[in-house]
Amino acid sequence: MEAAPANRKQLTHDRILDTAARVLRDAGFHGVGVADIMKRAGLTHGGFYAHFASRDALLAEALERAGQDSQARLRRSIDAGEARGLSRFQALVDSYLSDRHLKSPDSGCPVAALASELPRQGEAVREAAQARVDSLLGTVEAVLPADLPAGTAGVVAGQLVGALQIARTLGDNAKGRRHLAAARAFLLEQFEPPRH
Amino acid sequence: MEAAPANRKQLTHDRILDTAARVLRDAGFHGVGVADIMKRAGLTHGGFYAHFASRDALLAEALERAGQDSQARLRRSIDAGEARGLSRFQALVDSYLSDRHLKSPDSGCPVAALASELPRQGEAVREAAQARVDSLLGTVEAVLPADLPAGTAGVVAGQLVGALQIARTLGDNAKGRRHLAAARAFLLEQFEPPRH
DNA sequence: TGTACATCAGTGAACGCGCGTTCACTGATGTAC
DNA sequence: TGTACATCAGTGAACGCGCGTTCACTGATGTAC
């Protein structure tokens, strides 16, 4: 019943990563401290370097993990929205620009949670960041109508990321939510494919 | 010929603030260190607390200063573009989403340079941040056609901020510049008022 | 089935360093008479 | 015009603290026979 010997360390590694991926989106790169993450994962800080070569290596891996996590959530939301009769594009917009995403960055898109910090990180993190941006562009592209000009997915992604960040700066209140709602309305009017 | 007695300190204060406003946009909130800023301003760190109550007070003032600085530059660009025959809206879009703004955050818009860090700052900084967002919205509103739905300025601002941040994450290279160009083209097509 | 040994994930004390902040002091500027 | 004094912007040493990183050690898990 016990897992294979190599697995125990792997499980701990995963637990550290999940913790870091959550804290990273909540508190930013400087909010991720080695000792704090280990403590939250139920460990002491000394064991950290048996799992990661450096704090920077953790940041890069955590960013990737955060992206995979939020991407998976987003795809589930799109599927669920489609099941309720929405277009896949509308489901994406409603989910990305939802009040829930406004108030819970720790389970949301790391690009929106970290965008202005990304260009200042070390090379490993910046590479992971570009992969996350490409992945977000792919998700948007997949739900857009096929006949739009090249670069449209980038335009929509820019709108999603920018609108969410401005709404978060305005606050989790009427002002912030009004900002989100305006962005949702605009995107749907612009890109929603005509329905029967 | 000498300035009034109270002026010498004021001049030093301004010099510290200008330095901090530049470093802040380049390196983010955590990139602003008391000793480093004082040194760059040609002073020793001990004198800092004669000018600011705390590092946080400096951050809030520097954010405000950065916003005023970049707003003034943007307005000059809009006027210059108009003088060259562009619409004021096109001049704003060309300037905000320019290759120069892509590569020089330290003299650019602090909202784009800091957006994802703003919600995590202390109260004084967050208040200054909201004022900067409002100011950006005002500048956009002023150059948009009058008959657009409420919230349109917010939509455009979100696009500007998001597109610039994503381009900076992609890098100061062909990929980043292509992203900027697509956002410029989209905004002009959408909102450029018809010309004679 | 049981004993001796090897492996290895995790512990906790210690390190060097940089940071924000404090404070006694200096030296230049301006004022009183 | 000159001297004595007060003011005040800026200096530089020192502080306490938190952080990333290292390392000798522990104790549990798994293997050999």
Tab-separated table of C-alpha atoms (C1' of nucleotides) in Angstrom, chain D residues 9-33:
chain	number	residue	atom	x	y	z
D	9	DA	C1'	20.694	70.145	7.081
D	10	DG	C1'	23.422	66.502	6.619
D	11	DT	C1'	27.020	62.814	8.561
D	12	DG	C1'	28.356	58.270	9.908
D	13	DA	C1'	28.469	54.758	13.396
D	14	DA	C1'	25.517	51.604	15.580
D	15	DC	C1'	21.177	48.855	16.530
D	16	DG	C1'	18.132	44.965	15.877
D	17	DC	C1'	16.008	42.037	12.737
D	18	DG	C1'	14.913	38.917	8.988
D	19	DC	C1'	16.601	36.577	5.256
D	20	DG	C1'	19.028	32.908	2.144
D	21	DT	C1'	22.173	29.448	2.751
D	22	DT	C1'	25.168	25.752	5.016
D	23	DC	C1'	26.039	21.736	7.634
D	24	DA	C1'	26.583	18.253	11.218
D	25	DC	C1'	23.267	15.472	13.035
D	26	DT	C1'	18.846	12.477	13.969
D	27	DG	C1'	15.622	9.115	13.392
D	28	DA	C1'	12.759	6.613	10.411
D	29	DT	C1'	12.567	3.601	6.348
D	30	DG	C1'	14.145	-0.043	3.633
D	31	DT	C1'	17.646	-3.885	2.544
D	32	DA	C1'	20.847	-8.006	3.324
D	33	DC	C1'	21.270	-12.292	5.097
